CSV table of C-alpha atoms in Angstrom, one decimal:
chain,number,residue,atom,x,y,z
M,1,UNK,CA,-46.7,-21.0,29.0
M,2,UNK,CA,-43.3,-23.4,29.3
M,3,UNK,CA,-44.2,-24.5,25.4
M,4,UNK,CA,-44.8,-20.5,24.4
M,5,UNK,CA,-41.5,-19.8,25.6
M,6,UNK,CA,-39.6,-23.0,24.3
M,7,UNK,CA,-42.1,-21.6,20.9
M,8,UNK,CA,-40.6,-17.9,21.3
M,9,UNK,CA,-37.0,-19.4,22.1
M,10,UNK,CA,-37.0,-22.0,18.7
M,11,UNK,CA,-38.0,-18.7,16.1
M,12,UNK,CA,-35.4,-16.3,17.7
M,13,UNK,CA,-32.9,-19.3,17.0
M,14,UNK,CA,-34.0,-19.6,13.6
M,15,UNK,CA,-33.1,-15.9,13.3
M,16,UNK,CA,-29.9,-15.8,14.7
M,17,UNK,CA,-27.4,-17.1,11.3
M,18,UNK,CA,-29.3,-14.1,9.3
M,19,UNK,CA,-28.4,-11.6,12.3
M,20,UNK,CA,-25.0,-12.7,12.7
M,21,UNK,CA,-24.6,-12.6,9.2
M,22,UNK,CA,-26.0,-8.6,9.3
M,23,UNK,CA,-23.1,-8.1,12.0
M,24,UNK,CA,-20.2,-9.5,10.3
M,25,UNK,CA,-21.0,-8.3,7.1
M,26,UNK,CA,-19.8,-11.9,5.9
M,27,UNK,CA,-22.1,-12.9,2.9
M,28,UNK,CA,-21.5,-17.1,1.9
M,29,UNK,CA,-23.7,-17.1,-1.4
M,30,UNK,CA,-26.6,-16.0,-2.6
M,31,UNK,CA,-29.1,-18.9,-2.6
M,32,UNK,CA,-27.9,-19.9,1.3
M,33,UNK,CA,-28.3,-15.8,1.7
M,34,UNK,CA,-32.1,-16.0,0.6
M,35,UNK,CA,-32.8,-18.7,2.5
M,36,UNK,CA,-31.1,-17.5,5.9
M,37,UNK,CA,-32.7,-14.0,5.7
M,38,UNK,CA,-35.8,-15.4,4.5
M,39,UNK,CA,-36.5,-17.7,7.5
M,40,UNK,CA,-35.4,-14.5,9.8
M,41,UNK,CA,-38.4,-12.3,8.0
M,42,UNK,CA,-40.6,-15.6,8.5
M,43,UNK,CA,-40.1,-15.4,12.2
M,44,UNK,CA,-40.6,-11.8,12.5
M,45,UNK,CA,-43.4,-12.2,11.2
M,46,UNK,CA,-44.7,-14.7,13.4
M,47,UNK,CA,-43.1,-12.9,16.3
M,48,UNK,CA,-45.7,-9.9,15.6
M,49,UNK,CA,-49.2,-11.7,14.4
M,50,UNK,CA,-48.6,-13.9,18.3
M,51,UNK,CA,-48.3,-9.9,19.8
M,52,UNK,CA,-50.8,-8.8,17.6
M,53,UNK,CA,-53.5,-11.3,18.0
M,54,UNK,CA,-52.8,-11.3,21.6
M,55,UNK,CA,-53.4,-7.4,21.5
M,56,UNK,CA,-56.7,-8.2,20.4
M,57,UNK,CA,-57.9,-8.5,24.2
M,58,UNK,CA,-57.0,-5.0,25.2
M,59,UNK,CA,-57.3,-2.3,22.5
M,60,UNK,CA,-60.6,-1.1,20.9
M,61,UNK,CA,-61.6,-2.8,17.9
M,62,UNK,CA,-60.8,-0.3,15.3
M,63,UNK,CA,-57.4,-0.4,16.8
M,64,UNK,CA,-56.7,-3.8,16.6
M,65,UNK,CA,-57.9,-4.0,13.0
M,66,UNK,CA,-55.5,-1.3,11.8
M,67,UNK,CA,-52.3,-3.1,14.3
M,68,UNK,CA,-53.4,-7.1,12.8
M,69,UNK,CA,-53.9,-5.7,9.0
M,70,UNK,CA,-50.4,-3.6,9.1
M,71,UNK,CA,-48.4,-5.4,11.7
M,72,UNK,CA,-48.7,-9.0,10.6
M,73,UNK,CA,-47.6,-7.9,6.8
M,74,UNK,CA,-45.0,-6.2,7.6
M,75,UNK,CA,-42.5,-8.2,6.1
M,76,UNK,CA,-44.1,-7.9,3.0
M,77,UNK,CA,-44.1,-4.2,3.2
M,78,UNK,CA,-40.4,-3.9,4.0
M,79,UNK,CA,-39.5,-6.4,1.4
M,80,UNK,CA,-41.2,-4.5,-1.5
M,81,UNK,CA,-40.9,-0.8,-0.3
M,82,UNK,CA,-37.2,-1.7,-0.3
M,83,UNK,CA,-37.8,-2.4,-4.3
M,84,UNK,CA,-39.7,0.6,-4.8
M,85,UNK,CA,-36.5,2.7,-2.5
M,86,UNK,CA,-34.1,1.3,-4.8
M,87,UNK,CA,-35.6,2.6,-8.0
M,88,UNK,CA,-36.5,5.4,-6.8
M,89,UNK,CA,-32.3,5.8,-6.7
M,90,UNK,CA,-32.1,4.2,-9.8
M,91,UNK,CA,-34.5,4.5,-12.2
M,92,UNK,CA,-33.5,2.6,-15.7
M,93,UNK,CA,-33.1,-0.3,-13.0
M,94,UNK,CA,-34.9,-3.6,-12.9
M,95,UNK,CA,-36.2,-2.6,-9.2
M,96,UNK,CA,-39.1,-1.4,-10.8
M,97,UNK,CA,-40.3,-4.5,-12.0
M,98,UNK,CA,-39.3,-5.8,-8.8
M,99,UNK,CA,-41.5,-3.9,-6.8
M,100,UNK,CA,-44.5,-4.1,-8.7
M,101,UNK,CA,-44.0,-8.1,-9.4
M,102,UNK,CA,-43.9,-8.1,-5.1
M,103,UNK,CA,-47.0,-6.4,-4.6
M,104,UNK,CA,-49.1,-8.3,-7.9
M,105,UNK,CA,-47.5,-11.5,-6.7
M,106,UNK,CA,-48.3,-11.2,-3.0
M,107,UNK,CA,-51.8,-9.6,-3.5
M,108,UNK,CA,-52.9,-12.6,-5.9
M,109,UNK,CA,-51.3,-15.6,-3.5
M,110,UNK,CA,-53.7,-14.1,-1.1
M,111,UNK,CA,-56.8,-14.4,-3.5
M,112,UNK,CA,-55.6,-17.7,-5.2
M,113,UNK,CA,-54.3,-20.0,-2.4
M,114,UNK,CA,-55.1,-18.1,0.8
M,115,UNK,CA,-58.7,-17.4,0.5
M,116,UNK,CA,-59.0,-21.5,-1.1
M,117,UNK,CA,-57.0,-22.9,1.9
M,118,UNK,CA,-59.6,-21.5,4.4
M,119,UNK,CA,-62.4,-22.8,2.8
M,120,UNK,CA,-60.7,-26.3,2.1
M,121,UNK,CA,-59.6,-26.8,5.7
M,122,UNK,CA,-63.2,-25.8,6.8
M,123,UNK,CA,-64.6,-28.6,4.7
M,124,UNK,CA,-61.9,-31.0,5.5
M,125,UNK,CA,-62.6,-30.4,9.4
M,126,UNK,CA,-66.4,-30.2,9.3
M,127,UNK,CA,-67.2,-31.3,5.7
M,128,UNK,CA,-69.9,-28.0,5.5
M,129,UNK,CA,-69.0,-27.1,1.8
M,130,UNK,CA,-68.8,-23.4,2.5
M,131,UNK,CA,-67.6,-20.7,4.7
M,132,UNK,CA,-70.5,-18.2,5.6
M,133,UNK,CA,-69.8,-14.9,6.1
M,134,UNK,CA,-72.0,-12.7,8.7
M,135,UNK,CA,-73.4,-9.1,7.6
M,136,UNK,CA,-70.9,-7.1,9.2
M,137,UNK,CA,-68.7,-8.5,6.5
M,138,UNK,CA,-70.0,-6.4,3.7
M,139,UNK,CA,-67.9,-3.6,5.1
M,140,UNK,CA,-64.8,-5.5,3.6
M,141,UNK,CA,-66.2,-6.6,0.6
M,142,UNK,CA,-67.6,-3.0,0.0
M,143,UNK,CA,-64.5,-1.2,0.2
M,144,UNK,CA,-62.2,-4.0,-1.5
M,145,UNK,CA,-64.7,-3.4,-4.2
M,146,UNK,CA,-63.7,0.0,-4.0
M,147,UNK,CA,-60.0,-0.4,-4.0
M,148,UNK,CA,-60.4,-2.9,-7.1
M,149,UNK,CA,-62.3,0.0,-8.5
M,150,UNK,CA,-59.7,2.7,-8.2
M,151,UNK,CA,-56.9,0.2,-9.3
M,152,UNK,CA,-58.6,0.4,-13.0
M,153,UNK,CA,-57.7,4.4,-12.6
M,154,UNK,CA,-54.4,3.7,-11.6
M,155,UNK,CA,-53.6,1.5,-14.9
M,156,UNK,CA,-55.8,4.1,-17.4
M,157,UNK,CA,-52.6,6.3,-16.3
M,158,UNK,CA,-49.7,3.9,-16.4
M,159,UNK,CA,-47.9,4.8,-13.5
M,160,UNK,CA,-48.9,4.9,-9.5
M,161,UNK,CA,-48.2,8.3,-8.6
M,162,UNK,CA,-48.2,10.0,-5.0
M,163,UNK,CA,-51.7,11.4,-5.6
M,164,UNK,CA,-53.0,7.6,-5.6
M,165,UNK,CA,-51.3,6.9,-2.2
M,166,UNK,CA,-53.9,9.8,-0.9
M,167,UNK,CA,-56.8,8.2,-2.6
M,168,UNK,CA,-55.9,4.4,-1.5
M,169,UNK,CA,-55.1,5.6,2.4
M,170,UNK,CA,-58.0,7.4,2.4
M,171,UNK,CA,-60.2,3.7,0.9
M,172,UNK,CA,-57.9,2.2,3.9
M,173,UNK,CA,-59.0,5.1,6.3
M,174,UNK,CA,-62.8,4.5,5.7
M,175,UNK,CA,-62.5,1.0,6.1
M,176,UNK,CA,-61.0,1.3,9.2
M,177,UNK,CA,-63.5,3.9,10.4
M,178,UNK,CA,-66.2,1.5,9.2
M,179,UNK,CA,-65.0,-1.8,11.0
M,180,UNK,CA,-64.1,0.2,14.2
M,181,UNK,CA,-68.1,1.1,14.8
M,182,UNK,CA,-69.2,-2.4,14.0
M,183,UNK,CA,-69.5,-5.8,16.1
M,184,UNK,CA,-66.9,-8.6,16.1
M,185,UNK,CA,-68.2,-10.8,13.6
M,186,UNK,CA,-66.9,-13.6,15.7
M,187,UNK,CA,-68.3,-12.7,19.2
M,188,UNK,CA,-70.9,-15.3,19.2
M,189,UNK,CA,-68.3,-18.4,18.2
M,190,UNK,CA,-68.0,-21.2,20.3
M,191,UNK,CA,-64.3,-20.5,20.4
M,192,UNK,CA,-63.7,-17.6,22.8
M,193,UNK,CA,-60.2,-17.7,23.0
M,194,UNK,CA,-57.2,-16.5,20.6
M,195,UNK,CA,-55.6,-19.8,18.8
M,196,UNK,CA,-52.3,-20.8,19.4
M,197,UNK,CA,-49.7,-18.8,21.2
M,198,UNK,CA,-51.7,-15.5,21.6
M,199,UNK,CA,-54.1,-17.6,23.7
M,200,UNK,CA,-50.8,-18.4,26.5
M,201,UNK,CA,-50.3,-14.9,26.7
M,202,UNK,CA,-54.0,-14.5,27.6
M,203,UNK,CA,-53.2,-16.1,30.5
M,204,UNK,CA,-50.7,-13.9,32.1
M,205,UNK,CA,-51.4,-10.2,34.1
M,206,UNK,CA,-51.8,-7.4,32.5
M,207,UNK,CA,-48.1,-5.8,33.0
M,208,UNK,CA,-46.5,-9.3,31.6
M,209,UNK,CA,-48.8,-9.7,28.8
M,210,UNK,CA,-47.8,-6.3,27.8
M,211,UNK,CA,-43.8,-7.1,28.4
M,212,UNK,CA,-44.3,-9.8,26.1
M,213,UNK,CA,-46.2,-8.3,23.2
M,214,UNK,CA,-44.1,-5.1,23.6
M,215,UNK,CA,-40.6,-7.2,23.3
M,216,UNK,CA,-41.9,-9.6,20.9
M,217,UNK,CA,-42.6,-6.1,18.4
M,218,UNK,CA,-39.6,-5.0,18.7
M,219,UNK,CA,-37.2,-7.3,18.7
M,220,UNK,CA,-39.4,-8.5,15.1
M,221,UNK,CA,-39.1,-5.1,14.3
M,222,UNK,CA,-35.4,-5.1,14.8
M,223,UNK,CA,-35.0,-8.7,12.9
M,224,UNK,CA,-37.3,-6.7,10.1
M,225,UNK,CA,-35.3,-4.2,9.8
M,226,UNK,CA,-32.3,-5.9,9.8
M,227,UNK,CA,-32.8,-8.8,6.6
M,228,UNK,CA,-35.1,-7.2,4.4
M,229,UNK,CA,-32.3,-5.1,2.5
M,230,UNK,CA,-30.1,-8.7,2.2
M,231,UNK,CA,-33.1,-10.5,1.6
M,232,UNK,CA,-34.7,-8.9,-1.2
M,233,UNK,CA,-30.8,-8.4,-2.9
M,234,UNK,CA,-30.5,-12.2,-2.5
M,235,UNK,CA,-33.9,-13.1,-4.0
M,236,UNK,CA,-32.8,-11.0,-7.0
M,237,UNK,CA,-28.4,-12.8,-6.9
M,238,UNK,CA,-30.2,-16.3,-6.4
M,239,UNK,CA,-32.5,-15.9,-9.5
M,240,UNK,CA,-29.3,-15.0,-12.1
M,241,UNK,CA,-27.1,-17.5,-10.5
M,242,UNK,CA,-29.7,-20.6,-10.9
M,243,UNK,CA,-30.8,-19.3,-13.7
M,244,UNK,CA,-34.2,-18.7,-12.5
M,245,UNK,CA,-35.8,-15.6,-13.9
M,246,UNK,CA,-36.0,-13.3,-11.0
M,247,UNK,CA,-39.0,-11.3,-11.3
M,248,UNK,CA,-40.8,-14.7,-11.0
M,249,UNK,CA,-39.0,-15.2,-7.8
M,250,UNK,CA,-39.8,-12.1,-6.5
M,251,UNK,CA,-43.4,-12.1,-7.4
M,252,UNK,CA,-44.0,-15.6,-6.0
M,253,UNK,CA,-41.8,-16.9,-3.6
M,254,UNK,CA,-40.3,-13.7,-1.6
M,255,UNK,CA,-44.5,-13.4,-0.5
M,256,UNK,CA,-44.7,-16.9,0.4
M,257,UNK,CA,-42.2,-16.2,3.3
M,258,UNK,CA,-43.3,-12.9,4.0
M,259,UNK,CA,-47.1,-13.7,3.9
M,260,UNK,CA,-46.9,-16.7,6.1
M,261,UNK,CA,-47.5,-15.7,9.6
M,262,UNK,CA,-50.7,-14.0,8.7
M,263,UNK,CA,-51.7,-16.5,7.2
M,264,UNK,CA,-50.8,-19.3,9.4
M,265,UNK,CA,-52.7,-17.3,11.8
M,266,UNK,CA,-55.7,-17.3,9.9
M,267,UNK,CA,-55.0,-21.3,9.7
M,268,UNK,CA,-55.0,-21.4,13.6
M,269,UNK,CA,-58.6,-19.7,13.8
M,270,UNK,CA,-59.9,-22.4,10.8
M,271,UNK,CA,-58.6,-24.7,12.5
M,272,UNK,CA,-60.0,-23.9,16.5
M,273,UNK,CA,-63.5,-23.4,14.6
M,274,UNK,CA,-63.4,-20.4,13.7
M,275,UNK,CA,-63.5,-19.8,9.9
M,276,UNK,CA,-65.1,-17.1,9.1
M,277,UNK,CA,-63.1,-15.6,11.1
M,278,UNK,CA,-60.0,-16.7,9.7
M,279,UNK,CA,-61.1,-15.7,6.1
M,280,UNK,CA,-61.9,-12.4,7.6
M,281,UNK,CA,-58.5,-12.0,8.5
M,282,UNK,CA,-57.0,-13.1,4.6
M,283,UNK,CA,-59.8,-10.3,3.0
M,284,UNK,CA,-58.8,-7.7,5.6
M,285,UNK,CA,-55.2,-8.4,4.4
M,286,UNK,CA,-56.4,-8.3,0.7
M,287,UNK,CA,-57.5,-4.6,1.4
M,288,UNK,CA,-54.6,-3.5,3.7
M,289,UNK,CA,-52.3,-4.7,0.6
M,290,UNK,CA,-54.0,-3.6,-2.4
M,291,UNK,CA,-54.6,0.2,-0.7
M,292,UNK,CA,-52.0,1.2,1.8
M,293,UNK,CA,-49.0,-1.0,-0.1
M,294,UNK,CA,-49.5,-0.2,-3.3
M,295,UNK,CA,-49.7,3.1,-2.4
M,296,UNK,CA,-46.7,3.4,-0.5
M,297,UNK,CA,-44.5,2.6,-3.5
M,298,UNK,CA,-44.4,5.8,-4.6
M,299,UNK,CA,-43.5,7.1,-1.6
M,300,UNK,CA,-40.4,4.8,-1.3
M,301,UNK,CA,-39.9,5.6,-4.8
M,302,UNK,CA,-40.1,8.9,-3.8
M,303,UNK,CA,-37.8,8.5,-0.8
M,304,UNK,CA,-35.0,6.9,-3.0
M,305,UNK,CA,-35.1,9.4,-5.5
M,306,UNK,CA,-34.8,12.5,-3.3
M,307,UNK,CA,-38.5,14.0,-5.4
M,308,UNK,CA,-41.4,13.0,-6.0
M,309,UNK,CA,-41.9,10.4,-8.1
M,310,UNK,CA,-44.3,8.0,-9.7
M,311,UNK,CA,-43.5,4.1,-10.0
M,312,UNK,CA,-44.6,3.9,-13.9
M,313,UNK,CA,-46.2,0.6,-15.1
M,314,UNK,CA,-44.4,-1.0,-18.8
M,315,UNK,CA,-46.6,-3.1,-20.6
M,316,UNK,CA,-46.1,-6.5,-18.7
M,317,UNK,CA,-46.4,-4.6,-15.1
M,318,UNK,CA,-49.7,-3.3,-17.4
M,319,UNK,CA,-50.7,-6.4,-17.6
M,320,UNK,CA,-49.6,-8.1,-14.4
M,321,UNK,CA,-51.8,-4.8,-13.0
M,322,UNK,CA,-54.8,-5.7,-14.6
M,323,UNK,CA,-54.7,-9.2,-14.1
M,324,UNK,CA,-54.4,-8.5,-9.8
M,325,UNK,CA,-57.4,-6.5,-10.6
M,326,UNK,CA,-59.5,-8.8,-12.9
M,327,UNK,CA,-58.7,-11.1,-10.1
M,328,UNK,CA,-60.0,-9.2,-7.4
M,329,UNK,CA,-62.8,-8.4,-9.0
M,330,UNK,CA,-64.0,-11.9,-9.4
M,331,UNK,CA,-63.4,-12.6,-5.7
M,332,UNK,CA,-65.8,-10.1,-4.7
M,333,UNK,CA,-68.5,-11.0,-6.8
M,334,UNK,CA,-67.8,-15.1,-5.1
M,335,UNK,CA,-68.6,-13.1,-2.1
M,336,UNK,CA,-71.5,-10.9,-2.2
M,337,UNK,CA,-73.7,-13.5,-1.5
M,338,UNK,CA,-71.4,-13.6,2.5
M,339,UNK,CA,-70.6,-17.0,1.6
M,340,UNK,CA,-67.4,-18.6,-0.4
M,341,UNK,CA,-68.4,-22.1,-1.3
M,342,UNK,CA,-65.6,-24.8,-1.6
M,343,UNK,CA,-66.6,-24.7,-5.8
M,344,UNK,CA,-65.6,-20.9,-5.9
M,345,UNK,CA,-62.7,-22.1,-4.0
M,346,UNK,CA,-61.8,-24.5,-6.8
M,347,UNK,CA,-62.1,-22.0,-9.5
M,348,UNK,CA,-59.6,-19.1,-7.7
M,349,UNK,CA,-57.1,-21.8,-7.1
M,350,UNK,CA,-57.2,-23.3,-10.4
M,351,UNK,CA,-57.2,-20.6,-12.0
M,352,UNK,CA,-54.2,-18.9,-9.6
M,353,UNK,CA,-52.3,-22.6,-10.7
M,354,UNK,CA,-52.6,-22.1,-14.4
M,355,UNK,CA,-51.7,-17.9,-14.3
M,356,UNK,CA,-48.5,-19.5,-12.1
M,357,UNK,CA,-47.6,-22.2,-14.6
M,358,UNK,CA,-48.0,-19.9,-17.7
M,359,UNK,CA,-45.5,-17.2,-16.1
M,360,UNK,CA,-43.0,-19.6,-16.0
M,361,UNK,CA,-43.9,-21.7,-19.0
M,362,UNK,CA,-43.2,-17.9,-20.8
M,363,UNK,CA,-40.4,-16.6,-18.4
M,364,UNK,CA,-38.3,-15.9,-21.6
M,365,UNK,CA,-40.5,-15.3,-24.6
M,366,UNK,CA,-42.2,-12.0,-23.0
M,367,UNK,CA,-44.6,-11.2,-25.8
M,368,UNK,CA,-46.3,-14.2,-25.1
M,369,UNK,CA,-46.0,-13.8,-21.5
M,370,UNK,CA,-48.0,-10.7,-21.7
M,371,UNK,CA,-50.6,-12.5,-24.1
M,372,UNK,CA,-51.0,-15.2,-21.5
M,373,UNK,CA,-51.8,-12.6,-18.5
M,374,UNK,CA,-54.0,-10.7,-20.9
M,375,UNK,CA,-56.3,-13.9,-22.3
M,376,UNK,CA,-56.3,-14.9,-18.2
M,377,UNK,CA,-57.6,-11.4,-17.2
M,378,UNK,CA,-60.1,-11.5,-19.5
M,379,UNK,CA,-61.3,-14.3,-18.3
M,380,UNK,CA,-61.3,-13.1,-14.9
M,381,UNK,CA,-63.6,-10.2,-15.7
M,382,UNK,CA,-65.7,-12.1,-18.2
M,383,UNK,CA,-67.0,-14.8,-15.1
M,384,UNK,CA,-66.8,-11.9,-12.8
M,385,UNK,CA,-69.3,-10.0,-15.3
M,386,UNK,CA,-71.6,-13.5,-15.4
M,387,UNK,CA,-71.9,-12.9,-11.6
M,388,UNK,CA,-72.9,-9.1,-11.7
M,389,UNK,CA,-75.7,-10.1,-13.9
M,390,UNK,CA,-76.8,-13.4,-12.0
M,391,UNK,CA,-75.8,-11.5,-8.7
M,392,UNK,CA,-77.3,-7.9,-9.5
M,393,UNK,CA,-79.2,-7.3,-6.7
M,394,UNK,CA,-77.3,-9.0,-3.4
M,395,UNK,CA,-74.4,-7.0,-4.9
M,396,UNK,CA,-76.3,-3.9,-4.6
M,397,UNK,CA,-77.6,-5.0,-0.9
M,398,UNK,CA,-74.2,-5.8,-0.2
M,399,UNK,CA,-72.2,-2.7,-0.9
M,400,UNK,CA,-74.7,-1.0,0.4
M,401,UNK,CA,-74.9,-2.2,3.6
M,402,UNK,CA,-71.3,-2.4,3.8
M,403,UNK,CA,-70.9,1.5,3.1
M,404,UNK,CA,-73.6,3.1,4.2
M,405,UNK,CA,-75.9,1.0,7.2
M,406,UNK,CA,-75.7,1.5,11.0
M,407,UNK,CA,-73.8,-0.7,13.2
M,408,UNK,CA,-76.9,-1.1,14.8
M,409,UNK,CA,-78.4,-2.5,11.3
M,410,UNK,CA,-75.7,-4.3,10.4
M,411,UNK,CA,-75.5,-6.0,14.1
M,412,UNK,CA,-79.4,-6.7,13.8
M,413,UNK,CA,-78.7,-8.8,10.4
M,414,UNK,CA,-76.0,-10.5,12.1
M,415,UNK,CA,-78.4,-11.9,15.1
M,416,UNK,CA,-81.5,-12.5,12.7
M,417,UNK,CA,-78.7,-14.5,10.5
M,418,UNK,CA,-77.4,-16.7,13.1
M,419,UNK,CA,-80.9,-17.4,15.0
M,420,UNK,CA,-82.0,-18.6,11.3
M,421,UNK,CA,-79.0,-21.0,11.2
M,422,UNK,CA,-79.7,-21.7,14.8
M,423,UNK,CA,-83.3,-23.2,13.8
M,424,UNK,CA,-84.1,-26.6,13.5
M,425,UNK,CA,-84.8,-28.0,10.2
């Protein structure tokens, strides 16, 4: 417990420049801004996955699903409803783009490096060349598969509009529904136990566990609050004054501090043995971003702009649209078979690295920009169409399990899966 506190003690430290910079109003420069207020999100963030995974122990499991999937990204969602809030107040601005480049960029680091980095540090640790998935799991590749689905309505129109916010929380809503009738996927790991500091607050009473995770939220909440606003201007100061295009910043590195803690967490359960597990946690994040964040923009957009409002999509946001989607869709079909092997792995990442190189290879020449996101979502859909047709039927069995089959079903599958595995060859 000593080391949890000298651990809770060390991130509100690393917070405290950003906040007394929020109270003095005193601003040195935009670069040192970014970085101050960025490390403050980064240990909010960490702040609520330890008193959200901790919450895990207490709360029903349909609970606990919705608190992980919405608490741990909240700095993500503040960060780019911020975007969508300021154009909502003004319009012809560049925070459009800004808020779409957050969500594209933060939804396809999740895909490309998050979902790889599981699987890598599985192998590296127990050199099995995949990470297998249990039945119960087709609930989240079901309804990402229907969120990826609804995303190709939302660019037919050209805009997300309020109406899509209904349809996405409703995606969200089943999936939450679905997962809160099933069986943890996990309950029959060795590991019993949370990783890393949520496993120290385990070990206290009830009433202090509940002290802890309850102060923890809110003073994160509070250190939230607080930098996204200077954060997300200082990402954009930084970019002009370096001479750094700043949509690129925005889409790529503003996630990589916001996205951390959930994904460090999911690191912590790879790590303790528990893999599939932690690339549960990163496809559960996939869905809670590309339903219930992209369709709160609107609403921010909404919120700035004193009406409703629709956050429209130019031809590059078009494009950097499509290619989230041709991305996602690919993932799934890796998956249907409850398995991602350390090849598929490769493949995202790789092709995450070149879609990252190209956007800044092109950063000022944006007709080819938009040709390069175009040829790489192509190429997303066309090995994602190779799959449907070699992977026909398990995607069928898949979805379908995942939408429509008891718990009781589903929990059957899971035991008859693992005594199979359990056999001796």
């Amino acid at each position: 417990m000593r080391r949890f506190v000298l651990l809770v003690f060390t991130t509100l430290l690393a917070a405290t420049p950003a906040m007394a910079l929020r109270l003095t109003g005193w601003r040195p420069e935009p670069v040192m801004d970014a970085v101050l207020f960025g490390v403050a999100v980064l240990a909010a963030g960490f702040m609520l996955s330890w008193g959200a995974e901790a919450a895990e122990k207490h709360i029903s499991q349909g609970l606990i699903v919705a608190l992980v999937a919405l608490v741990t990204v909240l700095p993500e969602y503040a960060v780019d409803l911020y975007y969508a809030f300021r154009a909502g107040q003004a319009p012809q601005s560049n925070y459009i783009h800004y808020a779409a480049a957050n969500m594209t960029g933060a939804n396809r680091l999740l895909v490309g490096v998050a979902w790889p980095l599981m699987v890598a540090l599985h192998w590296l640790k127990t050199r099995r060349r995949s990470v297998e998935l249990s039945p119960v799991n087709s609930v989240e590749i079901a309804f990402l598969l229907l969120g990826s689905l609804y995303a190709v309505v939302i660019l037919v129109k050209g805009a997300i509009a309020p109406f899509d916010f209904a349809v996405l929380f409703l995606i969200f809503a089943g999936y939450l529904y679905r997962v809160s009738q099933l069986p943890k996927a996990d309950e029959d790991e060795e590991e019993d136990e949370e990783p890393g500091p949520a496993s120290a607050l385990n070990t206290l009473r009830p009433a202090a566990q509940w002290t802890w995770m309850g102060g923890l939220t809110l003073i994160a909440f509070a250190i939230i609050a607080a930098s996204a606003e200077p954060f997300a201007e200082a990402m954009v100061q930084s970019g002009r004054l370096l001479g750094i295009d700043e949509f690129l910043l925005i889409q790529w590195l503003a996630p990589l501090a916001s996205e951390a803690p959930a994904v460090t967490i999911a690191i912590l359960f790879v790590l303790a043995g528990r893999a599939a597990s932690g690339l549960t946690a990163m496809i559960s994040d996939k869905i809670n971003q590309w339903t219930l964040l992209v369709g709160m923009l609107p609403l921010a957009m909404s919120l700035g702009a004193g009406q409703l409002a629709s956050l429209p999509l130019d031809a590059r946001q078009k494009e950097e649209f499509l290619l989230t989607a041709a991305q996602s869709l690919f993932a799934i079909m890796l998956l249907v078979r409850l398995r991602l092997s350390l090849l598929s792995a490769g493949v995202l990442f790789g092709l995450f690295a070149v879609q990252v190189a190209l956007a800044f290879h092109f950063r000022e020449d944006e007709p080819a920009a938009i040709r390069s996101l175009t040829v790489l979502a192509w190429i997303y859909l066309a090995l994602a169409a190779v799959l449907v047709v070699r992977n026909g039927k398990p995607l069928l069995s898949t979805v379908r399990a995942g939408l429509t089959r008891s718990p009781g079903r589903l929990e059957a599958a899971h035991d008859a899966r693992r005594d199979t595995a359990d056999e001796p060859a």
